[in-house]
C-alpha positions as CSV (number, residue, x, y, z in Angstrom):
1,X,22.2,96.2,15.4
2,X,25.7,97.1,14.3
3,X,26.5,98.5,17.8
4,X,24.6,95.9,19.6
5,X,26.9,93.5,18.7
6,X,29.9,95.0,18.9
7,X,29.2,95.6,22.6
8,X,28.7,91.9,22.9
9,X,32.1,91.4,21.8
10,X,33.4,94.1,23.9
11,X,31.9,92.5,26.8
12,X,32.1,88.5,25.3
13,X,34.4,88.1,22.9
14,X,33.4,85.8,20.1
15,X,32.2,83.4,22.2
16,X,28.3,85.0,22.7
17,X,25.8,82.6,23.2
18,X,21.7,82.8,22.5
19,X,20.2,80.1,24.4
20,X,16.4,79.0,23.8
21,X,14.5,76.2,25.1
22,X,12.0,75.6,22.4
23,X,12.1,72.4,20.2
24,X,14.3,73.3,17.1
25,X,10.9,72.8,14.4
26,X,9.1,75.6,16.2
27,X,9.4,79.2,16.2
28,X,12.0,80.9,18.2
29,X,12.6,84.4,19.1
30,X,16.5,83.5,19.6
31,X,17.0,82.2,16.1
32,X,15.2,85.3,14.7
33,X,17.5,87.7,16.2
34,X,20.4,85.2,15.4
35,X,19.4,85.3,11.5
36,X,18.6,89.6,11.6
37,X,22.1,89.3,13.1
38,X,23.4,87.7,10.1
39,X,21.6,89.7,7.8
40,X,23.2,93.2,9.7
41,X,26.5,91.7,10.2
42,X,27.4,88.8,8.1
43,X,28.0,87.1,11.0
44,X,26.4,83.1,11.3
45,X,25.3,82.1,14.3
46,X,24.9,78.1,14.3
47,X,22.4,75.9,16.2
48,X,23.4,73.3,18.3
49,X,22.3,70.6,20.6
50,X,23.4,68.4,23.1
51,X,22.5,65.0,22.7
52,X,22.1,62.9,25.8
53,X,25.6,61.7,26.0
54,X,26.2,65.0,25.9
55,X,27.5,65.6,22.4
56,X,27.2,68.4,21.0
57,X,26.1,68.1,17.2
58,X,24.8,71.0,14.5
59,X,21.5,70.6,13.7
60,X,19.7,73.2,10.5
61,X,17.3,75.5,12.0
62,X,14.4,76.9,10.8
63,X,15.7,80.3,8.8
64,X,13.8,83.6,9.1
65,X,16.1,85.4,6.8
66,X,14.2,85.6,3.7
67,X,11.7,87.0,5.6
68,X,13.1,89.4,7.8
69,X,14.5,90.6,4.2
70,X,11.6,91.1,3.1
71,X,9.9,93.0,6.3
72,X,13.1,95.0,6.1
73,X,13.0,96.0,2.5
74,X,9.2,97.6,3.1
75,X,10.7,100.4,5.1
C-alpha cells in the first residue's frame, strides 16, 4: 500500500482525490480504502460534500478502521 501511494503522489501530488457516489451512512468501497490508507500510512483522508450552493463542508464518515485492524491482525 506503501508504494501505491507514493505513486499517487508521484503522479498527483497531495492533492489525490477518491470520489464515491454513495450516500455518506451506507457502505463505501472508497472510504474503506481511504481508512486502510490511513492505517498503512498515517495519512487522513477527509470526507466532504458539496452542499447545493455548492459549499463544500466536512461531514464524519462511517470508519472501517477498527475493523480492517482487526481483519489485518488475523494474518
Amino acid at each position: 500500500m506503501v508504494e501505491l501511494f507514493s505513486v499517487l503522489q508521484e503522479k498527483f501530488g497531495n492533492h489525490i482525490i477518491l470520489l464515491c457516489h454513495e450516500n455518506i451512512e451506507e457502505f463505501c468501497q472508497r472510504r474503506l480504502v481511504a481508512d486502510y490508507i490511513e492505517l498503512k500510512t498515517g495519512v487522513y483522508i477527509p470526507e466532504v460534500t458539496v452542499s447545493p450552493d455548492g459549499v463544500i463542508q466536512r461531514v464524519e464518515p462511517i470508519r472501517y478502521k477498527k475493523r480492517l485492524q482487526k481483519v489485518i491482525s488475523r494474518r
